[in-house]
Amino acid sequence: MNTNTIHSTPTTHRPEPFSARRSARRSARLPALLAARLAFTIAHAPASTKGGIGLLLVLIASSSVQVSAAFSRTLFDHLDPFGVSGLRFAIAATLMLSVVRPRLRGRSRADWTMILLYGTSIAAMNICMYRALVHLPLGVAITLEFLGPFAVAILASRRPRQAAYAVLGLIGVVVIARPSADLDLLGLLFGGLAAVSLAGYVVVAERIGRSGGGASELALAIGLAAILASPFAIAAVPSLRWSDAPILGASALLGVILAFTADFLAVRIVGARTVAILLSLDPVLAAIIGAVALGEHLDALTVAGMVCVAIAGGLSAFATGRTEPATATPQREARRRSSATMSASTANSNTASARSRPFGFARSDSPSASSASSASIGYTRSGAPRSSAPPAESRSIAPITR
């Protein structure tokens, strides 16, 4: 009897080609690279347009926060507000860390300190604000929270009119919020902590931007905020529904990722003082969204407060675009040292040539003397000395931050 035997050839798994793996890694890093390129392009924009870009970024962040809050309010019937906030941070941290993939090694202790402060301030201002709303009316809580950034704006002001912009914005917020006299001591404590956290959030963001930080530091800070808010997220998991997933996802994308990224770019471009004033646009946009989406009535006092905030924000952004204070950036420091070294070497060469001549005089019409005299006179727009010898050293580089 003939038996037909079928021999099956074993299938060997071929390793993925190197080019395919490299293209996959590039595709995974593409969003982070695009974000870094966008940040670099915006940061090196002309000084006259930086104020408008900062205003636009804060408007994007404020609008994202208000739309995210509108989404989150639909979940408050079966979820705790703290749980919603913790779940938003958990989703946002997962997305940010998976896309950006920040490095953990090679960071200094100062870098980790700034990241810890940044993440703690992000988590604290959300948790403390929610706790303040439990004990205080909305107007009082909003006014207390924005005392922090207005204090930053006033303390960082170099001219009286800059402080006046902050005071005008604070008046507008108070008029919009209209705090009543019914105050709770515990609510005032949480409101004050929210104000301190919001002020620290703005200041630390500027410090990280000055040190060259970007999306990696922001992703790590959001991850730390998610860890700090994880007890509230874990407690809310049993009450979750499948229909909550798209709402929480949209809220995380808008209210956390987009809002904090826009805030970080704005602080990096126009500085903490200007962003602290522009943050007063939050209650204005909340009032507008409430009137448009919820049909709430805007009375004359609310409109007057909105006008005060709009004027303060517009004047502050306009002043930022017109004046660009000198900041000790690494580029300026390198130019200053290069100019000083070149002037010293030119002076030494002139002294040596003068000693080699019989009467000790250097020729004033020599190229070295003329270049030394022109290098000691020129100044850049920011007030830093400008050398005329090498074009690469005399090129003015706009600072990343204020």
Tab-separated table of C-alpha atoms in Angstrom:
chain	number	residue	atom	x	y	z
A	1	MET	CA	0.000	0.000	0.000
A	2	ASN	CA	1.380	3.339	-1.103
A	3	THR	CA	1.135	6.095	1.410
A	4	ASN	CA	1.521	9.642	0.331
A	5	THR	CA	3.443	11.610	2.890
A	6	ILE	CA	3.168	15.327	2.858
A	7	HIS	CA	6.274	17.069	4.025
A	8	SER	CA	5.555	20.509	5.395
A	9	THR	CA	8.376	22.960	5.157
A	10	PRO	CA	8.876	24.863	8.394
A	11	THR	CA	8.139	28.553	8.136
A	12	THR	CA	11.000	30.665	9.337
A	13	HIS	CA	10.309	34.126	10.698
A	14	ARG	CA	12.354	36.621	8.774
A	15	PRO	CA	13.550	39.564	10.806
A	16	GLU	CA	12.213	42.919	9.884
A	17	PRO	CA	14.580	44.823	7.614
A	18	PHE	CA	16.623	47.571	9.196
A	19	SER	CA	15.118	50.214	6.922
A	20	ALA	CA	11.595	49.253	8.000
A	21	ARG	CA	12.514	49.453	11.679
A	22	ARG	CA	14.140	52.817	11.136
A	23	SER	CA	11.093	54.181	9.304
A	24	ALA	CA	8.850	52.902	12.100
A	25	ARG	CA	10.961	54.701	14.696
A	26	ARG	CA	10.851	57.872	12.615
A	27	SER	CA	7.071	57.625	12.305
A	28	ALA	CA	6.742	57.225	16.073
A	29	ARG	CA	8.900	60.281	16.686
A	30	LEU	CA	7.232	62.395	13.991
A	31	PRO	CA	4.721	64.202	16.269
A	32	ALA	CA	7.458	65.114	18.746
A	33	LEU	CA	9.723	66.334	15.946
A	34	LEU	CA	6.943	68.422	14.434
A	35	ALA	CA	6.153	69.933	17.837
A	36	ALA	CA	9.824	70.758	18.408
A	37	ARG	CA	10.100	72.331	14.948
A	38	LEU	CA	6.957	74.387	15.555
A	39	ALA	CA	8.289	75.567	18.918
A	40	PHE	CA	11.629	76.542	17.358
A	41	THR	CA	9.964	78.456	14.524
A	42	ILE	CA	7.622	80.337	16.854
A	43	ALA	CA	10.357	81.082	19.380
A	44	HIS	CA	12.583	82.647	16.695
A	45	ALA	CA	9.808	84.752	15.193
A	46	PRO	CA	10.429	88.509	14.847
A	47	ALA	CA	10.025	90.520	18.029
A	48	SER	CA	7.166	92.543	16.535
A	49	THR	CA	5.005	89.430	16.137
A	50	LYS	CA	5.816	87.661	19.411
A	51	GLY	CA	3.154	89.522	21.374
A	52	GLY	CA	0.435	88.487	18.931
A	53	ILE	CA	1.639	84.885	18.876
A	54	GLY	CA	1.630	84.763	22.678
A	55	LEU	CA	-1.890	86.186	22.800
A	56	LEU	CA	-3.078	83.636	20.226
A	57	LEU	CA	-1.533	80.742	22.169
A	58	VAL	CA	-3.140	81.828	25.443
A	59	LEU	CA	-6.485	82.171	23.647
A	60	ILE	CA	-6.086	78.623	22.317
A	61	ALA	CA	-5.230	77.337	25.793
A	62	SER	CA	-8.106	79.178	27.479
A	63	SER	CA	-10.619	78.049	24.852
A	64	SER	CA	-9.418	74.459	25.194
A	65	VAL	CA	-9.802	74.597	28.979
A	66	GLN	CA	-13.345	75.951	28.772
A	67	VAL	CA	-14.466	73.452	26.109
A	68	SER	CA	-12.889	70.648	28.131
A	69	ALA	CA	-14.732	71.849	31.235
A	70	ALA	CA	-17.994	71.800	29.286
A	71	PHE	CA	-17.318	68.172	28.318
A	72	SER	CA	-16.340	67.225	31.869
A	73	ARG	CA	-19.485	68.724	33.414
A	74	THR	CA	-21.591	66.119	31.615
A	75	LEU	CA	-19.899	63.405	33.723
A	76	PHE	CA	-20.500	64.986	37.128
A	77	ASP	CA	-23.854	63.235	37.573
A	78	HIS	CA	-22.169	59.870	38.223
A	79	LEU	CA	-18.469	60.738	38.646
A	80	ASP	CA	-16.716	62.834	41.267
A	81	PRO	CA	-15.029	65.990	39.872
A	82	PHE	CA	-11.726	64.882	41.394
A	83	GLY	CA	-12.083	61.517	39.692
A	84	VAL	CA	-12.747	63.188	36.350
A	85	SER	CA	-9.637	65.340	36.786
A	86	GLY	CA	-7.512	62.320	37.709
A	87	LEU	CA	-8.765	60.288	34.740
A	88	ARG	CA	-8.063	63.187	32.379
A	89	PHE	CA	-4.481	63.384	33.597
A	90	ALA	CA	-4.037	59.613	33.326
A	91	ILE	CA	-5.193	59.580	29.691
A	92	ALA	CA	-3.162	62.681	28.803
A	93	ALA	CA	-0.007	61.314	30.446
A	94	THR	CA	-0.353	58.002	28.593
A	95	LEU	CA	-0.688	59.772	25.245
A	96	MET	CA	2.094	62.295	25.884
A	97	LEU	CA	4.619	59.772	27.177
A	98	SER	CA	3.924	57.316	24.343
A	99	VAL	CA	4.312	59.977	21.650
A	100	VAL	CA	7.137	62.116	23.033
A	101	ARG	CA	9.100	59.277	24.700
A	102	PRO	CA	11.213	61.534	26.923
A	103	ARG	CA	14.615	60.379	28.064
A	104	LEU	CA	15.132	59.709	31.759
A	105	ARG	CA	18.903	59.380	31.885
A	106	GLY	CA	21.393	62.179	31.530
A	107	ARG	CA	19.342	64.807	33.354
A	108	SER	CA	20.858	66.902	36.100
A	109	ARG	CA	19.437	67.334	39.571
A	110	ALA	CA	18.334	70.862	38.666
A	111	ASP	CA	16.396	69.527	35.655
A	112	TRP	CA	14.563	66.972	37.783
A	113	THR	CA	13.829	69.618	40.407
A	114	MET	CA	12.164	71.838	37.804
A	115	ILE	CA	10.177	68.890	36.415
A	116	LEU	CA	9.012	67.918	39.907
A	117	LEU	CA	7.959	71.492	40.677
A	118	TYR	CA	6.194	71.778	37.312
A	119	GLY	CA	4.245	68.549	37.705
A	120	THR	CA	3.369	69.308	41.325
A	121	SER	CA	2.058	72.763	40.434
A	122	ILE	CA	-0.060	71.314	37.604
A	123	ALA	CA	-1.650	68.737	39.895
A	124	ALA	CA	-2.017	71.093	42.868
A	125	MET	CA	-3.759	73.902	40.996
A	126	ASN	CA	-6.393	71.472	39.685
A	127	ILE	CA	-6.992	69.618	42.953
A	128	CYS	CA	-6.994	72.766	45.107
A	129	MET	CA	-9.329	74.563	42.718
A	130	TYR	CA	-11.840	71.710	42.849
A	131	ARG	CA	-11.611	71.649	46.651
A	132	ALA	CA	-12.148	75.411	46.781
A	133	LEU	CA	-15.276	75.090	44.636
A	134	VAL	CA	-16.717	72.684	47.209
A	135	HIS	CA	-16.590	75.367	49.924
A	136	LEU	CA	-16.765	78.652	47.978
A	137	PRO	CA	-18.935	80.189	45.258
A	138	LEU	CA	-17.528	80.104	41.751
A	139	GLY	CA	-16.811	83.844	41.626
A	140	VAL	CA	-14.812	83.834	44.853
A	141	ALA	CA	-12.800	80.762	43.830
A	142	ILE	CA	-11.939	82.220	40.419
A	143	THR	CA	-10.880	85.542	41.932
A	144	LEU	CA	-8.672	83.835	44.518
A	145	GLU	CA	-7.019	81.598	41.931
A	146	PHE	CA	-6.092	84.481	39.666
A	147	LEU	CA	-4.503	86.447	42.503
A	148	GLY	CA	-1.444	84.227	41.969
A	149	PRO	CA	-0.634	85.094	38.335
A	150	PHE	CA	-1.507	88.749	38.901
A	151	ALA	CA	0.981	88.832	41.780
A	152	VAL	CA	3.581	87.379	39.398
A	153	ALA	CA	2.759	90.037	36.802
A	154	ILE	CA	3.059	92.887	39.308
A	155	LEU	CA	6.288	91.603	40.882
A	156	ALA	CA	7.867	90.995	37.458
A	157	SER	CA	6.879	94.419	36.117
A	158	ARG	CA	9.766	96.735	35.336
A	159	ARG	CA	7.645	99.793	34.596
A	160	PRO	CA	4.597	101.267	36.341
A	161	ARG	CA	2.406	100.849	33.263
A	162	GLN	CA	3.157	97.115	33.172
A	163	ALA	CA	1.906	96.810	36.751
A	164	ALA	CA	-1.123	98.899	35.758
A	165	TYR	CA	-2.040	96.312	33.103
A	166	ALA	CA	-2.076	93.606	35.793
A	167	VAL	CA	-4.212	95.730	38.131
A	168	LEU	CA	-6.657	96.468	35.289
A	169	GLY	CA	-6.951	92.754	34.507
A	170	LEU	CA	-7.523	91.953	38.190
A	171	ILE	CA	-10.298	94.550	38.366
A	172	GLY	CA	-11.937	92.940	35.346
A	173	VAL	CA	-11.791	89.473	36.915
A	174	VAL	CA	-13.289	90.753	40.178
A	175	VAL	CA	-16.101	92.509	38.293
A	176	ILE	CA	-16.866	89.346	36.301
A	177	ALA	CA	-16.683	86.991	39.284
A	178	ARG	CA	-18.299	89.362	41.807
A	179	PRO	CA	-17.267	87.558	45.003
A	180	SER	CA	-19.816	87.642	47.787
A	181	ALA	CA	-19.183	88.019	51.510
A	182	ASP	CA	-20.194	84.412	52.294
A	183	LEU	CA	-16.736	82.931	52.754
A	184	ASP	CA	-15.545	79.683	54.278
A	185	LEU	CA	-12.121	79.490	55.923
A	186	LEU	CA	-11.261	76.083	54.440
A	187	GLY	CA	-12.360	77.266	51.011
A	188	LEU	CA	-10.169	80.357	51.333
A	189	LEU	CA	-7.227	78.120	52.219
A	190	PHE	CA	-7.699	75.934	49.136
A	191	GLY	CA	-8.274	79.015	46.978
A	192	GLY	CA	-5.009	80.510	48.207
A	193	LEU	CA	-3.179	77.246	47.499
A	194	ALA	CA	-4.660	77.222	43.990
A	195	ALA	CA	-3.372	80.775	43.477
A	196	VAL	CA	0.124	79.824	44.646
A	197	SER	CA	0.084	76.735	42.417
A	198	LEU	CA	-1.001	78.708	39.348
A	199	ALA	CA	1.699	81.313	39.994
A	200	GLY	CA	4.309	78.578	40.395
A	201	TYR	CA	3.062	76.911	37.210
A	202	VAL	CA	3.757	80.068	35.198
A	203	VAL	CA	7.138	80.809	36.785
A	204	VAL	CA	8.480	77.241	36.547
A	205	ALA	CA	7.334	76.974	32.920
A	206	GLU	CA	9.406	80.059	32.114
A	207	ARG	CA	12.436	78.621	33.935
A	208	ILE	CA	12.183	75.360	31.984
A	209	GLY	CA	11.817	77.270	28.719
A	210	ARG	CA	14.889	79.372	29.465
A	211	SER	CA	16.966	76.275	30.157
A	212	GLY	CA	16.068	74.841	26.744
A	213	GLY	CA	13.319	72.459	27.868
A	214	GLY	CA	10.454	71.423	25.654
A	215	ALA	CA	7.999	68.610	25.019
A	216	SER	CA	9.997	66.052	27.020
A	217	GLU	CA	9.844	68.105	30.209
A	218	LEU	CA	6.154	68.825	29.681
A	219	ALA	CA	5.396	65.121	29.160
A	220	LEU	CA	7.273	64.157	32.332
A	221	ALA	CA	5.490	66.884	34.310
A	222	ILE	CA	2.069	65.699	33.123
A	223	GLY	CA	3.079	62.146	34.013
A	224	LEU	CA	3.989	63.273	37.531
A	225	ALA	CA	0.682	65.145	37.820
A	226	ALA	CA	-1.139	61.957	36.794
A	227	ILE	CA	0.682	60.026	39.532
A	228	LEU	CA	-0.262	62.625	42.152
A	229	ALA	CA	-3.907	62.547	41.014
A	230	SER	CA	-4.019	58.751	40.665
A	231	PRO	CA	-5.867	58.123	43.982
A	232	PHE	CA	-8.853	60.086	42.662
A	233	ALA	CA	-8.682	58.298	39.296
A	234	ILE	CA	-8.574	54.851	40.927
A	235	ALA	CA	-11.549	55.703	43.132
A	236	ALA	CA	-13.573	56.740	40.061
A	237	VAL	CA	-12.913	53.573	38.029
A	238	PRO	CA	-15.868	51.525	39.469
A	239	SER	CA	-18.322	54.246	38.391
A	240	LEU	CA	-17.058	54.469	34.815
A	241	ARG	CA	-19.267	53.745	31.817
A	242	TRP	CA	-18.286	52.857	28.271
A	243	SER	CA	-19.930	56.045	27.043
A	244	ASP	CA	-17.521	58.093	29.190
A	245	ALA	CA	-14.460	57.092	27.148
A	246	PRO	CA	-14.830	59.565	24.231
A	247	ILE	CA	-15.730	62.418	26.587
A	248	LEU	CA	-12.717	61.758	28.812
A	249	GLY	CA	-10.475	61.395	25.761
A	250	ALA	CA	-11.605	64.694	24.271
A	251	SER	CA	-11.274	66.393	27.640
A	252	ALA	CA	-7.724	65.055	28.057
A	253	LEU	CA	-6.690	66.146	24.566
A	254	LEU	CA	-8.149	69.646	24.846
A	255	GLY	CA	-7.923	70.508	28.530
A	256	VAL	CA	-4.546	68.937	29.307
A	257	ILE	CA	-2.374	68.263	26.246
A	258	LEU	CA	-3.381	71.174	24.013
A	259	ALA	CA	-3.902	73.676	26.846
A	260	PHE	CA	-0.635	72.995	28.679
A	261	THR	CA	1.346	72.841	25.432
A	262	ALA	CA	-0.024	76.207	24.309
A	263	ASP	CA	0.643	77.708	27.744
A	264	PHE	CA	4.207	76.395	27.717
A	265	LEU	CA	4.901	77.854	24.272
A	266	ALA	CA	3.349	81.183	25.263
A	267	VAL	CA	5.483	81.457	28.410
A	268	ARG	CA	8.557	80.526	26.400
A	269	ILE	CA	7.871	83.265	23.849
A	270	VAL	CA	6.534	86.265	25.785
A	271	GLY	CA	7.537	85.468	29.381
A	272	ALA	CA	5.740	84.804	32.642
A	273	ARG	CA	4.622	88.402	33.253
A	274	THR	CA	2.667	88.720	30.001
A	275	VAL	CA	1.147	85.239	30.240
A	276	ALA	CA	0.117	85.927	33.844
A	277	ILE	CA	-1.939	88.891	32.617
A	278	LEU	CA	-3.308	87.019	29.602
A	279	LEU	CA	-4.537	84.200	31.856
A	280	SER	CA	-7.304	86.560	32.942
A	281	LEU	CA	-8.955	85.682	29.623
A	282	ASP	CA	-10.139	82.409	31.198
A	283	PRO	CA	-13.171	83.877	33.037
A	284	VAL	CA	-13.956	86.023	29.983
A	285	LEU	CA	-14.123	82.990	27.709
A	286	ALA	CA	-16.089	81.121	30.370
A	287	ALA	CA	-18.682	83.901	30.391
A	288	ILE	CA	-18.840	83.950	26.575
A	289	ILE	CA	-19.221	80.164	26.311
A	290	GLY	CA	-21.863	80.246	29.035
A	291	ALA	CA	-23.811	82.876	27.123
A	292	VAL	CA	-23.529	81.142	23.751
A	293	ALA	CA	-23.845	77.472	24.718
A	294	LEU	CA	-25.923	77.648	27.899
A	295	GLY	CA	-27.979	80.769	27.184
A	296	GLU	CA	-26.741	82.625	30.265
A	297	HIS	CA	-27.418	86.355	30.443
A	298	LEU	CA	-24.496	88.802	30.405
A	299	ASP	CA	-25.294	91.981	32.318
A	300	ALA	CA	-23.568	95.344	32.013
A	301	LEU	CA	-21.082	94.689	34.833
A	302	THR	CA	-19.949	91.421	33.270
A	303	VAL	CA	-19.438	93.096	29.900
A	304	ALA	CA	-17.495	95.924	31.582
A	305	GLY	CA	-15.247	93.404	33.322
A	306	MET	CA	-14.660	91.599	30.040
A	307	VAL	CA	-13.678	94.889	28.404
A	308	CYS	CA	-11.177	95.589	31.221
A	309	VAL	CA	-9.585	92.169	30.815
A	310	ALA	CA	-9.460	92.487	27.021
A	311	ILE	CA	-7.798	95.909	27.237
A	312	ALA	CA	-5.255	94.674	29.799
A	313	GLY	CA	-4.392	91.604	27.732
A	314	GLY	CA	-4.173	93.516	24.457
A	315	LEU	CA	-1.950	96.266	25.881
A	316	SER	CA	0.306	93.731	27.567
A	317	ALA	CA	0.714	91.701	24.368
A	318	PHE	CA	1.304	94.896	22.344
A	319	ALA	CA	3.955	96.062	24.811
A	320	THR	CA	5.674	92.681	24.637
A	321	GLY	CA	5.882	92.896	20.859
A	322	ARG	CA	7.321	96.429	20.900
A	323	THR	CA	9.890	96.011	23.674
A	324	GLU	CA	12.231	93.069	23.844
A	325	PRO	CA	14.298	93.311	27.035
A	326	ALA	CA	17.840	92.030	27.005
A	327	THR	CA	18.080	88.592	28.528
A	328	ALA	CA	21.258	86.730	29.396
A	329	THR	CA	20.679	83.926	26.915
A	330	PRO	CA	23.505	81.544	25.962
A	331	GLN	CA	23.648	83.075	22.461
A	332	ARG	CA	24.108	86.599	23.815
A	333	GLU	CA	26.656	85.429	26.373
A	334	ALA	CA	28.654	83.700	23.635
A	335	ARG	CA	28.572	86.834	21.468
A	336	ARG	CA	29.665	88.980	24.412
A	337	ARG	CA	32.599	86.714	25.226
A	338	SER	CA	33.615	86.472	21.571
A	339	SER	CA	33.511	90.260	21.199
A	340	ALA	CA	35.545	90.747	24.374
A	341	THR	CA	38.128	88.171	23.263
A	342	MET	CA	38.445	89.751	19.820
A	343	SER	CA	38.844	93.255	21.279
A	344	ALA	CA	41.512	92.014	23.689
A	345	SER	CA	43.454	90.243	20.935
A	346	THR	CA	43.259	93.333	18.704
A	347	ALA	CA	44.503	95.542	21.512
A	348	ASN	CA	47.403	93.171	22.194
A	349	SER	CA	48.394	93.135	18.520
A	350	ASN	CA	48.286	96.945	18.360
A	351	THR	CA	50.429	97.199	21.491
A	352	ALA	CA	52.980	94.766	20.091
A	353	SER	CA	53.181	96.646	16.778
A	354	ALA	CA	53.538	99.950	18.606
A	355	ARG	CA	56.439	98.595	20.623
A	356	SER	CA	58.139	97.336	17.446
A	357	ARG	CA	58.090	100.831	15.848
A	358	PRO	CA	60.815	103.393	16.673
A	359	PHE	CA	58.579	106.070	18.188
A	360	GLY	CA	55.912	103.756	19.677
A	361	PHE	CA	52.995	104.919	17.473
A	362	ALA	CA	50.554	102.572	15.761
A	363	ARG	CA	49.236	103.496	12.329
A	364	SER	CA	45.671	104.686	12.730
A	365	ASP	CA	44.867	103.839	9.130
A	366	SER	CA	45.729	100.136	9.504
A	367	PRO	CA	42.923	97.590	9.030
A	368	SER	CA	43.331	96.225	12.543
A	369	ALA	CA	42.916	99.633	14.151
A	370	SER	CA	39.853	100.509	12.095
A	371	SER	CA	38.198	97.167	12.851
A	372	ALA	CA	38.954	97.583	16.557
A	373	SER	CA	37.411	101.045	16.645
A	374	SER	CA	34.298	99.947	14.789
A	375	ALA	CA	33.938	96.865	16.982
A	376	SER	CA	33.990	98.976	20.135
A	377	ILE	CA	31.243	101.354	18.964
A	378	GLY	CA	28.443	99.235	17.484
A	379	TYR	CA	25.474	98.049	19.586
A	380	THR	CA	22.647	95.693	18.821
A	381	ARG	CA	19.028	96.630	19.322
A	382	SER	CA	19.024	94.841	22.692
A	383	GLY	CA	21.980	96.859	23.957
A	384	ALA	CA	24.595	94.118	23.640
A	385	PRO	CA	27.912	95.093	21.975
A	386	ARG	CA	28.099	94.129	18.324
A	387	SER	CA	31.299	93.228	16.511
A	388	SER	CA	31.733	94.090	12.836
A	389	ALA	CA	34.610	91.714	12.055
A	390	PRO	CA	32.938	88.276	11.649
A	391	PRO	CA	29.383	88.352	10.241
A	392	ALA	CA	28.391	85.230	12.190
A	393	GLU	CA	29.187	86.924	15.504
A	394	SER	CA	27.442	90.189	14.665
A	395	ARG	CA	24.178	88.548	13.649
A	396	SER	CA	21.465	89.333	16.208
A	397	ILE	CA	19.694	86.242	17.522
A	398	ALA	CA	16.321	86.813	19.166
A	399	PRO	CA	16.144	85.310	22.660
A	400	ILE	CA	13.742	82.466	23.230
A	401	THR	CA	12.247	84.039	26.335
A	402	ARG	CA	11.688	87.469	27.787
